[in-house]
Structure formats: structure tokens, C-alpha cells
PDB file of C-alpha atoms in Angstrom:
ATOM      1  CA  UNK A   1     191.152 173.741 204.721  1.00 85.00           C
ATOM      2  CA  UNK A   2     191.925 173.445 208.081  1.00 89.00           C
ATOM      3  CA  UNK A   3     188.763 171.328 209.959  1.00 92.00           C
ATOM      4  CA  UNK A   4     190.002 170.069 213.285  1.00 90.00           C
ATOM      5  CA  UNK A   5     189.312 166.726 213.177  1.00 95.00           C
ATOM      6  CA  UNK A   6     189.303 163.971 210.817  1.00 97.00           C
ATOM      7  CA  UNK A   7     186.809 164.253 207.899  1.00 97.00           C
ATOM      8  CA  UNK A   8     184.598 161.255 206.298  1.00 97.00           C
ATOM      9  CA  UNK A   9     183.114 163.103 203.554  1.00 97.00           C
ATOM     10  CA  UNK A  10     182.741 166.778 201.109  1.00 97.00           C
ATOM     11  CA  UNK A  11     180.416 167.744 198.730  1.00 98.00           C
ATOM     12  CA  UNK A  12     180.812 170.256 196.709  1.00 97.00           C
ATOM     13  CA  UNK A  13     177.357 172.537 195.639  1.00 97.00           C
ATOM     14  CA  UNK A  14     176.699 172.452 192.086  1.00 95.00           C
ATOM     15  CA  UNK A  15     176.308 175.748 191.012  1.00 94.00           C
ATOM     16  CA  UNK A  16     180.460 176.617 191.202  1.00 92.00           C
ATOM     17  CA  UNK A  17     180.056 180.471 190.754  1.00 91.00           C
ATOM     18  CA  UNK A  18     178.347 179.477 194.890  1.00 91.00           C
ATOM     19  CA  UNK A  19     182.585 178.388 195.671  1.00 94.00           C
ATOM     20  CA  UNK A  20     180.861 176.011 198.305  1.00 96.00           C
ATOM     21  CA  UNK A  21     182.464 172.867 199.705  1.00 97.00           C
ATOM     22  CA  UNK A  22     180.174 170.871 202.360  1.00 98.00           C
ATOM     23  CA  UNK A  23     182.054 168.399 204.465  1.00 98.00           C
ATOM     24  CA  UNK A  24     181.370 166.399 207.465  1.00 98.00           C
ATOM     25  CA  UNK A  25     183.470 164.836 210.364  1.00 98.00           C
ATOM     26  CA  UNK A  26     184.040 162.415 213.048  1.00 97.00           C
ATOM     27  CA  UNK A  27     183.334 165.126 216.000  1.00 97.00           C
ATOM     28  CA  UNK A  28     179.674 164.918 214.456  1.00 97.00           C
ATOM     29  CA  UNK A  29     179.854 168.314 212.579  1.00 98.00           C
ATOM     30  CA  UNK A  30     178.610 169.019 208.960  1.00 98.00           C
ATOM     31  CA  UNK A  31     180.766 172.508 207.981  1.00 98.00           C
ATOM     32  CA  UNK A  32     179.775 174.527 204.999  1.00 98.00           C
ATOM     33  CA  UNK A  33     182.924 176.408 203.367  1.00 97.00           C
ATOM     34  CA  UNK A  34     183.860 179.076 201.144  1.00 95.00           C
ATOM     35  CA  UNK A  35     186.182 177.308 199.678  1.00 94.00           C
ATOM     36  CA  UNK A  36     188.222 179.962 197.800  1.00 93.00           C
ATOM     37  CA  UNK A  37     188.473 181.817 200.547  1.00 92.00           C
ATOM     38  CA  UNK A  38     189.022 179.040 203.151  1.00 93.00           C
ATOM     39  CA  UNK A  39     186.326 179.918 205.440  1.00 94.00           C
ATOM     40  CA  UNK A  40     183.428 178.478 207.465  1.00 96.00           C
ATOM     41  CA  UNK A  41     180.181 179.956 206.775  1.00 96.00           C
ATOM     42  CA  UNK A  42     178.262 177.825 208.943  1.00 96.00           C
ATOM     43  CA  UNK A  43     177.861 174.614 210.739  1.00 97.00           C
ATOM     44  CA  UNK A  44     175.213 172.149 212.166  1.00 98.00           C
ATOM     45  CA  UNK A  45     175.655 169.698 214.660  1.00 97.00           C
ATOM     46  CA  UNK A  46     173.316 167.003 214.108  1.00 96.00           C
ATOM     47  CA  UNK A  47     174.292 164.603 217.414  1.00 96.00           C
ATOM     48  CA  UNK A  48     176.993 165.309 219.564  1.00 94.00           C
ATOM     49  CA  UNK A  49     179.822 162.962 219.710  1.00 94.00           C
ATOM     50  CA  UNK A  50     178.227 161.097 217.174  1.00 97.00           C
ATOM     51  CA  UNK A  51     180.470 161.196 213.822  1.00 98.00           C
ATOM     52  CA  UNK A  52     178.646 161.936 210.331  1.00 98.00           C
ATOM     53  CA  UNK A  53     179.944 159.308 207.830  1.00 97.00           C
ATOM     54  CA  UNK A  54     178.296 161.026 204.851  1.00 98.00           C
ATOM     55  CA  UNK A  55     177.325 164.084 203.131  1.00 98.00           C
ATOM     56  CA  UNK A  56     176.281 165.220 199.880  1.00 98.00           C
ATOM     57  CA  UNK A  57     174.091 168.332 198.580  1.00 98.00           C
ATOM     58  CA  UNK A  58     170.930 167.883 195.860  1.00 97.00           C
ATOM     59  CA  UNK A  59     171.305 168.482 191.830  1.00 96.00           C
ATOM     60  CA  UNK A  60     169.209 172.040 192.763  1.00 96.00           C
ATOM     61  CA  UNK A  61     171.926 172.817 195.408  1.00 96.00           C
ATOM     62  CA  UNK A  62     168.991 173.583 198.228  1.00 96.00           C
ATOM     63  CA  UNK A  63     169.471 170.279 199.984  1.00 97.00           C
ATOM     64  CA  UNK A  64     172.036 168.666 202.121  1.00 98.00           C
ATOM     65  CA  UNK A  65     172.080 165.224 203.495  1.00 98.00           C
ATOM     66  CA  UNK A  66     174.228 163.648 205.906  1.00 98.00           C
ATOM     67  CA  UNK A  67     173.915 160.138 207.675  1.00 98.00           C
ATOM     68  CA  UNK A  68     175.811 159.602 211.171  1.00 98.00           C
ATOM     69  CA  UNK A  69     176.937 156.427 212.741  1.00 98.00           C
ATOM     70  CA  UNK A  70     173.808 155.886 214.523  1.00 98.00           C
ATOM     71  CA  UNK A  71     171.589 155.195 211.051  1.00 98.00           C
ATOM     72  CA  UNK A  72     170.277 158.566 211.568  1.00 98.00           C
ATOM     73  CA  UNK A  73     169.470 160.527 208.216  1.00 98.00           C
ATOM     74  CA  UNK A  74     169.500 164.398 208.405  1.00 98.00           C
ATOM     75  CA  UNK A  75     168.199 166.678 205.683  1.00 97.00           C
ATOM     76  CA  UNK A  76     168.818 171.016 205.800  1.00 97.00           C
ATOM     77  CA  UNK A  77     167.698 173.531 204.239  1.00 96.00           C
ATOM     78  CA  UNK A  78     170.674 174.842 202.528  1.00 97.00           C
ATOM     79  CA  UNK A  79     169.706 178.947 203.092  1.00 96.00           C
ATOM     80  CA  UNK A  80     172.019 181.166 200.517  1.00 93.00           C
ATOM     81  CA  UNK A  81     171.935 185.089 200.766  1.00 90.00           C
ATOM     82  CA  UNK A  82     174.024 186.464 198.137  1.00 80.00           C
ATOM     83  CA  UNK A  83     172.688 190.023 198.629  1.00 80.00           C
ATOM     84  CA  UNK A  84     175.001 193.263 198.686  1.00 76.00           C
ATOM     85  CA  UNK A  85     173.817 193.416 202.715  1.00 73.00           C
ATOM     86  CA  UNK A  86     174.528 190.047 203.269  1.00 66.00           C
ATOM     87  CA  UNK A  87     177.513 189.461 201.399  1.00 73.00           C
ATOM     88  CA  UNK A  88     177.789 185.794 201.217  1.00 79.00           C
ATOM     89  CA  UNK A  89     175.434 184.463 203.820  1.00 91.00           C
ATOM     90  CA  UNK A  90     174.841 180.763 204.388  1.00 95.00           C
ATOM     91  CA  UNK A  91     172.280 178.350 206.972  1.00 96.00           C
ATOM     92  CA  UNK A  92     171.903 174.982 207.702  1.00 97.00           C
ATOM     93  CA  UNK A  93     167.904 174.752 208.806  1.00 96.00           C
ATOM     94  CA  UNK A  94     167.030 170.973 209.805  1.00 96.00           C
ATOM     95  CA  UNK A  95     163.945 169.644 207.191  1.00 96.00           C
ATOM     96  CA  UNK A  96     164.191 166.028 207.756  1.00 96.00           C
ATOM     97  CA  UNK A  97     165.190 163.771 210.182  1.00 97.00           C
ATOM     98  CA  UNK A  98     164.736 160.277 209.941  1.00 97.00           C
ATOM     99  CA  UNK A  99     166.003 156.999 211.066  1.00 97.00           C
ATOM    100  CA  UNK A 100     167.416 154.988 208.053  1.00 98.00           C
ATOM    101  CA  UNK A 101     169.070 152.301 209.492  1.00 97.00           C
ATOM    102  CA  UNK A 102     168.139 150.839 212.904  1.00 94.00           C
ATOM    103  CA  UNK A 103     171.490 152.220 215.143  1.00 95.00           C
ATOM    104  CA  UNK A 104     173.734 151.349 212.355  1.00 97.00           C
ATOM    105  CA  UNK A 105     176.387 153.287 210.848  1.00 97.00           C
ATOM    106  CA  UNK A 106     175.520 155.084 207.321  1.00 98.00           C
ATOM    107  CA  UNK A 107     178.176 154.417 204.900  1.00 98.00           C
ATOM    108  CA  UNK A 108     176.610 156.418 202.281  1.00 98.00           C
ATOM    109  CA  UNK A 109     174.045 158.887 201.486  1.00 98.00           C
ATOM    110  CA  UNK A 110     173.070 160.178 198.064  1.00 97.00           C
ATOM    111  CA  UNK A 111     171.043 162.005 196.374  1.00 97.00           C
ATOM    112  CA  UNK A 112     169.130 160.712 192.919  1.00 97.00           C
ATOM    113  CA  UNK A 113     170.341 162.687 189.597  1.00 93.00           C
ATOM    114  CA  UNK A 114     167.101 164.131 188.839  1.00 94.00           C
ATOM    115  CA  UNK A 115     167.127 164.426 192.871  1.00 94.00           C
ATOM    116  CA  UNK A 116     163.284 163.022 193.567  1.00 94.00           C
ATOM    117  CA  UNK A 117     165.106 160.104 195.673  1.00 97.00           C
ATOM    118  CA  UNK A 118     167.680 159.468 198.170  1.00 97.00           C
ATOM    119  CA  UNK A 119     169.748 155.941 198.911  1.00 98.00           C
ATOM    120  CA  UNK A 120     171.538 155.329 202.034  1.00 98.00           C
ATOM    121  CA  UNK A 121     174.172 152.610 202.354  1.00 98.00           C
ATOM    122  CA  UNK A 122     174.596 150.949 205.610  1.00 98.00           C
ATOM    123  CA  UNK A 123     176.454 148.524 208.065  1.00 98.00           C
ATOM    124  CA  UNK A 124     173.615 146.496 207.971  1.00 98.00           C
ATOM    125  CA  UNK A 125     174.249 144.676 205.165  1.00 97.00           C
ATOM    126  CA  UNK A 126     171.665 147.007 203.161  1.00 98.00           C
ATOM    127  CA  UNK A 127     171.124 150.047 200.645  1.00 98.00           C
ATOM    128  CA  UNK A 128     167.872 151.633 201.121  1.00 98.00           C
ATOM    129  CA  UNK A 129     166.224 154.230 198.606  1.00 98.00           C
ATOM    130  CA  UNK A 130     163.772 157.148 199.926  1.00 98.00           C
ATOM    131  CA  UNK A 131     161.574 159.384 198.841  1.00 97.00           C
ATOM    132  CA  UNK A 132     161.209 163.085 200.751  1.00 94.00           C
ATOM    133  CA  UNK A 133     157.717 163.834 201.395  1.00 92.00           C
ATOM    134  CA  UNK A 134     155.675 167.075 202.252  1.00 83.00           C
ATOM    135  CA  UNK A 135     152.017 166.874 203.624  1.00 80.00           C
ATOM    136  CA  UNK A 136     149.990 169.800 204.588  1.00 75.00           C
ATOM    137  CA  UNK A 137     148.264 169.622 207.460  1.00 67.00           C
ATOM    138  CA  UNK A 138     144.930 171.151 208.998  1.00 71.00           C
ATOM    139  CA  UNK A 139     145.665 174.256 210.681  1.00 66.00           C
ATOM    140  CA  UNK A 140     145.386 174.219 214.283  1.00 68.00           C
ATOM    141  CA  UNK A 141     142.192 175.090 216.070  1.00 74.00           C
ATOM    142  CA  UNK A 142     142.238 179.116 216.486  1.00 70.00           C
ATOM    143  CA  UNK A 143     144.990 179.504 213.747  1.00 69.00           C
ATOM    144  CA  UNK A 144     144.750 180.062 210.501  1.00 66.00           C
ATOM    145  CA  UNK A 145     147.725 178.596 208.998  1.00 70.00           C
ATOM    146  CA  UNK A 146     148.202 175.620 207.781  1.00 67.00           C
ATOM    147  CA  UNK A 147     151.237 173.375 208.997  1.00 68.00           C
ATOM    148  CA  UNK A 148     153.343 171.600 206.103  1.00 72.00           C
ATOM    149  CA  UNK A 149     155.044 168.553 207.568  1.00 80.00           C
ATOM    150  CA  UNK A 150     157.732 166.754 205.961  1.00 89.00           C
ATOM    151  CA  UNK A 151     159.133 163.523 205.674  1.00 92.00           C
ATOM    152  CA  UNK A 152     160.744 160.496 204.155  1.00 95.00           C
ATOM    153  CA  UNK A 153     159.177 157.623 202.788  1.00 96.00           C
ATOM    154  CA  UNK A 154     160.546 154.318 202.231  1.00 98.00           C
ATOM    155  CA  UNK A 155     160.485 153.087 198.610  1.00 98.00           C
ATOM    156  CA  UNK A 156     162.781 149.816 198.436  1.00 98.00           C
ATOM    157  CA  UNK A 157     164.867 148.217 200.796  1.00 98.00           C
ATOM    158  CA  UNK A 158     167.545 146.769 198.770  1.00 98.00           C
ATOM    159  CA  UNK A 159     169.035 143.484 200.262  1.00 97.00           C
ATOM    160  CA  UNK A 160     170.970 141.368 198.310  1.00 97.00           C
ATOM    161  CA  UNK A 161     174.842 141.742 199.482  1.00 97.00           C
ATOM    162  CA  UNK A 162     176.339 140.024 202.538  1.00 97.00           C
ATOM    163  CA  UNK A 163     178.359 142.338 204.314  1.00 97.00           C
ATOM    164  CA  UNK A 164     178.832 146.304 205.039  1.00 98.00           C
ATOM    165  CA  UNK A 165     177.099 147.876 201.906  1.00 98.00           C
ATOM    166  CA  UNK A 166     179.834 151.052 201.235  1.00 98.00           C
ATOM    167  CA  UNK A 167     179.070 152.975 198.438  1.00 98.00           C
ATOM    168  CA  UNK A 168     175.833 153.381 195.312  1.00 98.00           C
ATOM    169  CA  UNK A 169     176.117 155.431 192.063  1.00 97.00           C
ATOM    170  CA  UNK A 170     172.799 156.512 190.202  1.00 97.00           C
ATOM    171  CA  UNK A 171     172.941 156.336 186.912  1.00 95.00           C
ATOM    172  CA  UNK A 172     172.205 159.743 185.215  1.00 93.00           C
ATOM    173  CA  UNK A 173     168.441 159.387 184.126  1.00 94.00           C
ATOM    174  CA  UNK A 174     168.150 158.173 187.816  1.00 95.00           C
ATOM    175  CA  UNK A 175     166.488 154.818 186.779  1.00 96.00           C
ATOM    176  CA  UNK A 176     169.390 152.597 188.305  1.00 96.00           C
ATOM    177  CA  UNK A 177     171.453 151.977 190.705  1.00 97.00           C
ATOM    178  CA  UNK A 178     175.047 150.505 191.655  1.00 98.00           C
ATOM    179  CA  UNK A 179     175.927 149.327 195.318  1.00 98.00           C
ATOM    180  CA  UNK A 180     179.052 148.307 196.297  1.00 98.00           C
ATOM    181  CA  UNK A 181     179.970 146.005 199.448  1.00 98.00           C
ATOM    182  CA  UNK A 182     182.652 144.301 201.725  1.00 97.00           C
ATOM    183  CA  UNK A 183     181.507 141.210 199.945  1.00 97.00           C
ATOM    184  CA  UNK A 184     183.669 141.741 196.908  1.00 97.00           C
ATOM    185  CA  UNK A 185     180.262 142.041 195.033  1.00 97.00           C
ATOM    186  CA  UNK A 186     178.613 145.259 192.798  1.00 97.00           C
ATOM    187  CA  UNK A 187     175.112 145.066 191.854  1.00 98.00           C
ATOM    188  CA  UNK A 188     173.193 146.854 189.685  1.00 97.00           C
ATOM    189  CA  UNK A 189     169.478 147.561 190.437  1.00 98.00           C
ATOM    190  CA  UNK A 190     166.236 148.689 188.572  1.00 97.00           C
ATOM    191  CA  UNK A 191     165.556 151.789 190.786  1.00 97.00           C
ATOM    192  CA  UNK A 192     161.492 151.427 189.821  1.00 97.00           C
ATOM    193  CA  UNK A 193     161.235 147.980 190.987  1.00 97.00           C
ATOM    194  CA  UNK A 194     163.522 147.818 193.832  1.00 97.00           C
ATOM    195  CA  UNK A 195     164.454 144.346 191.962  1.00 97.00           C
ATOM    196  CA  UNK A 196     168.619 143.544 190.899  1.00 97.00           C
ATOM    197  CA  UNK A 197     169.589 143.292 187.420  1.00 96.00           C
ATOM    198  CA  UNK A 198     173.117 141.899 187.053  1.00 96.00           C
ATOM    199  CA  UNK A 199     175.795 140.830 189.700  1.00 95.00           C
ATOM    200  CA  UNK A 200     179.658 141.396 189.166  1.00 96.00           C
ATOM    201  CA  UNK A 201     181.452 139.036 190.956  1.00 95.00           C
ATOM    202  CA  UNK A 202     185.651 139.295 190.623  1.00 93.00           C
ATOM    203  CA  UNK A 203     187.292 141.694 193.212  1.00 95.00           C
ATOM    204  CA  UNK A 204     189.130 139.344 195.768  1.00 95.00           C
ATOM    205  CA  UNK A 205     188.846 142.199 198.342  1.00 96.00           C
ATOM    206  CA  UNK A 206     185.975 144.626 199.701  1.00 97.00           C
ATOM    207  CA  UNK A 207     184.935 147.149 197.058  1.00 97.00           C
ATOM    208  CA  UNK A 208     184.326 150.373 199.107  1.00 96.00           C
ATOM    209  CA  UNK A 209     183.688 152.704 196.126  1.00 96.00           C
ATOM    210  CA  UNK A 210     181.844 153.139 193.046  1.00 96.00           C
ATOM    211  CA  UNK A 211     181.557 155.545 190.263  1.00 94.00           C
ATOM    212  CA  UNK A 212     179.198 154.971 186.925  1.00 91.00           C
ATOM    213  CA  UNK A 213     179.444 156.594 183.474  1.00 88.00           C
ATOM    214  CA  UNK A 214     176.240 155.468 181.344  1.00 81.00           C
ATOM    215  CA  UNK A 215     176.869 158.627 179.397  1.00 69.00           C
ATOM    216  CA  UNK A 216     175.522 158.309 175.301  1.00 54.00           C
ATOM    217  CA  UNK A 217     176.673 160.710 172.402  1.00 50.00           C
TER     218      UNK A 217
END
């Protein structure tokens, strides 16, 4: 896949028989492919000139999230017309956006496994886990229709390493958490109580990746 610029992240959607790869770059752009067919089906532009770090779609397949260098979190709409009119059609429609991170960069962004919450990783030193909200509002006066507005709400701020916090891994019943940090350290975290659990200290360099398999026969 040819993108045009250097790429920080891809995704791919869940459901395979979709063939959908979602990727994001340091031009700022978050492309959705077709990626049997090697094509662009659309793209979103969240902040120009401001490169997205991260990107990864929800367990449903009907989110996307991406996190820029700015500590600015960005949730679509992923739209997905598989009519015999439309063919294959695909949108990006903006649902969230937030700011995670106070102008730093977003190393990571991630979506729970039962996809009720959402971590970002960050420069700052910190992982931080959300919670996407909807509130219905009173219709405006003369109109009828009421206006559902949407959100993110903080549920832990997770501080604990001591340098650029790179990558987290949920575990698969979504009650904990691994981060991952420039400080050689992993920690593993009770998701419910925003509280650590264990510490593994041992790399002599920066661990910038994590993966965790807490699978049971």
C-alpha cells in the first residue's frame, strides 16, 4: 500500500469479510483501505500538519480512534455501505473530540476488549483510561428534537512510570491493564480501581511495546 508519507500506525477492522485496514500518518491523515484491493476508501484529516501517532478501530468495528501529537483524541463514526448501489462505501464522521493529554504527543490509543473504555498513552509520563459518553439534551426552544451530545469522561489517570509512557495491552475480560514506558518498567493495573498491581522491573532499555495473552482453556 502505497500512502505517501511515513505511517505511525494500522488497524485492521475486525470483521475480515469488511478487507479493511485503517492507518494513520505523519502528514496528519487517518486513511481507511481496501486492503485487497489496495485502495483508499476514505480519509479524515483531523489537524493539518499535525501527525496522528495512533489509531485503532472498536471490538464492534463502528469506532475509530486516533491520537495526534498535540494530546488531541479523535473518535469517527466508522459509516459502512455494503449495498449493491453502493458497492463498498466507507465514512469517517467526527463523534468525539477531546483533549487527552495537555499538548503532548499520544503514543497510544486503545480501545478496551469489551470496548466500554479507551486508554491513551502519552509523552507526559502518563496512561489515561476514558469512558465515551452520550447525554441527551433538551431540545431547543421551537424544535422538537432532541440533541444527543457526546463525550469522554475521565475514569483514572494512571501515573506511576517516569518517562514517555509507549504502549498498554487490556487484558481480554477488560479488567486490567499493561503500560509500557521509556523507563525500562511494565506495570500492570486493576482497570476498576485505577490502582497498580505488580511492577516488572529488568529491561536495561526503553520498552516501547507490549502484547498480553491471559488466555485460559
Amino acid at each position: 500500500l502505497e500512502n505517501g508519507a511515513a505511517v505511525n500506525d494500522i488497524a485492521i477492522h475486525p470483521d475480515s469479510r469488511q478487507e479493511l485496514l485503517v492507518s494513520c500518518d505523519q502528514d496528519g491523515l487517518i486513511r481507511v483501505w481496501n486492503w485487497r484491493h489496495k485502495k483508499v476508501l476514505c480519509q479524515a484529516v483531523p489537524q493539518p500538519d499535525v501527525a496522528v501517532r495512533s489509531v485503532a478501530v472498536s471490538p464492534n468495528g463502528q469506532l475509530v480512534v486516533a491520537g495526534n501529537n498535540l494530546g488531541q483524541v479523535f473518535v469517527y463514526r466508522l459509516l459502512i455501505d455494503t449495498s449493491p448501489q453502493a458497492g463498498q462505501s466507507v465514512e469517517l464522521e467526527l463523534y468525539i473530540n477531546f483533549e487527552a493529554h495537555g499538548g503532548y504527543r499520544i503514543t497510544r490509543s486503545l480501545f478496551s476488549s469489551n470496548g466500554l473504555l479507551l486508554v491513551t498513552c502519552s509523552s507526559d509520563r502518563s496512561a489515561k483510561l476514558w469512558r465515551l459518553t452520550e447525554r441527551v439534551m433538551p431540545a431547543a426552544p421551537g424544535s422538537r428534537e432532541e440533541v444527543v451530545q457526546a463525550g469522554a469522561e475521565l475514569v483514572h489517570s494512571l501515573n506511576y512510570h517516569q518517562r514517555w509512557v509507549w504502549d498498554a495491552a487490556f487484558s481480554s475480560d477488560s479488567g486490567y491493564l499493561v503500560t509500557v514506558s521509556t523507563d525500562t518498567r511494565a506495570a500492570l493495573w486493576d482497570v476498576s480501581k485505577g490502582e497498580i498491581i505488580r511492577e516488572f522491573k529488568g529491561h536495561q532499555k526503553g520498552v516501547v511495546c507490549v502484547a498480553l495473552n491471559d488466555a485460559t482453556n
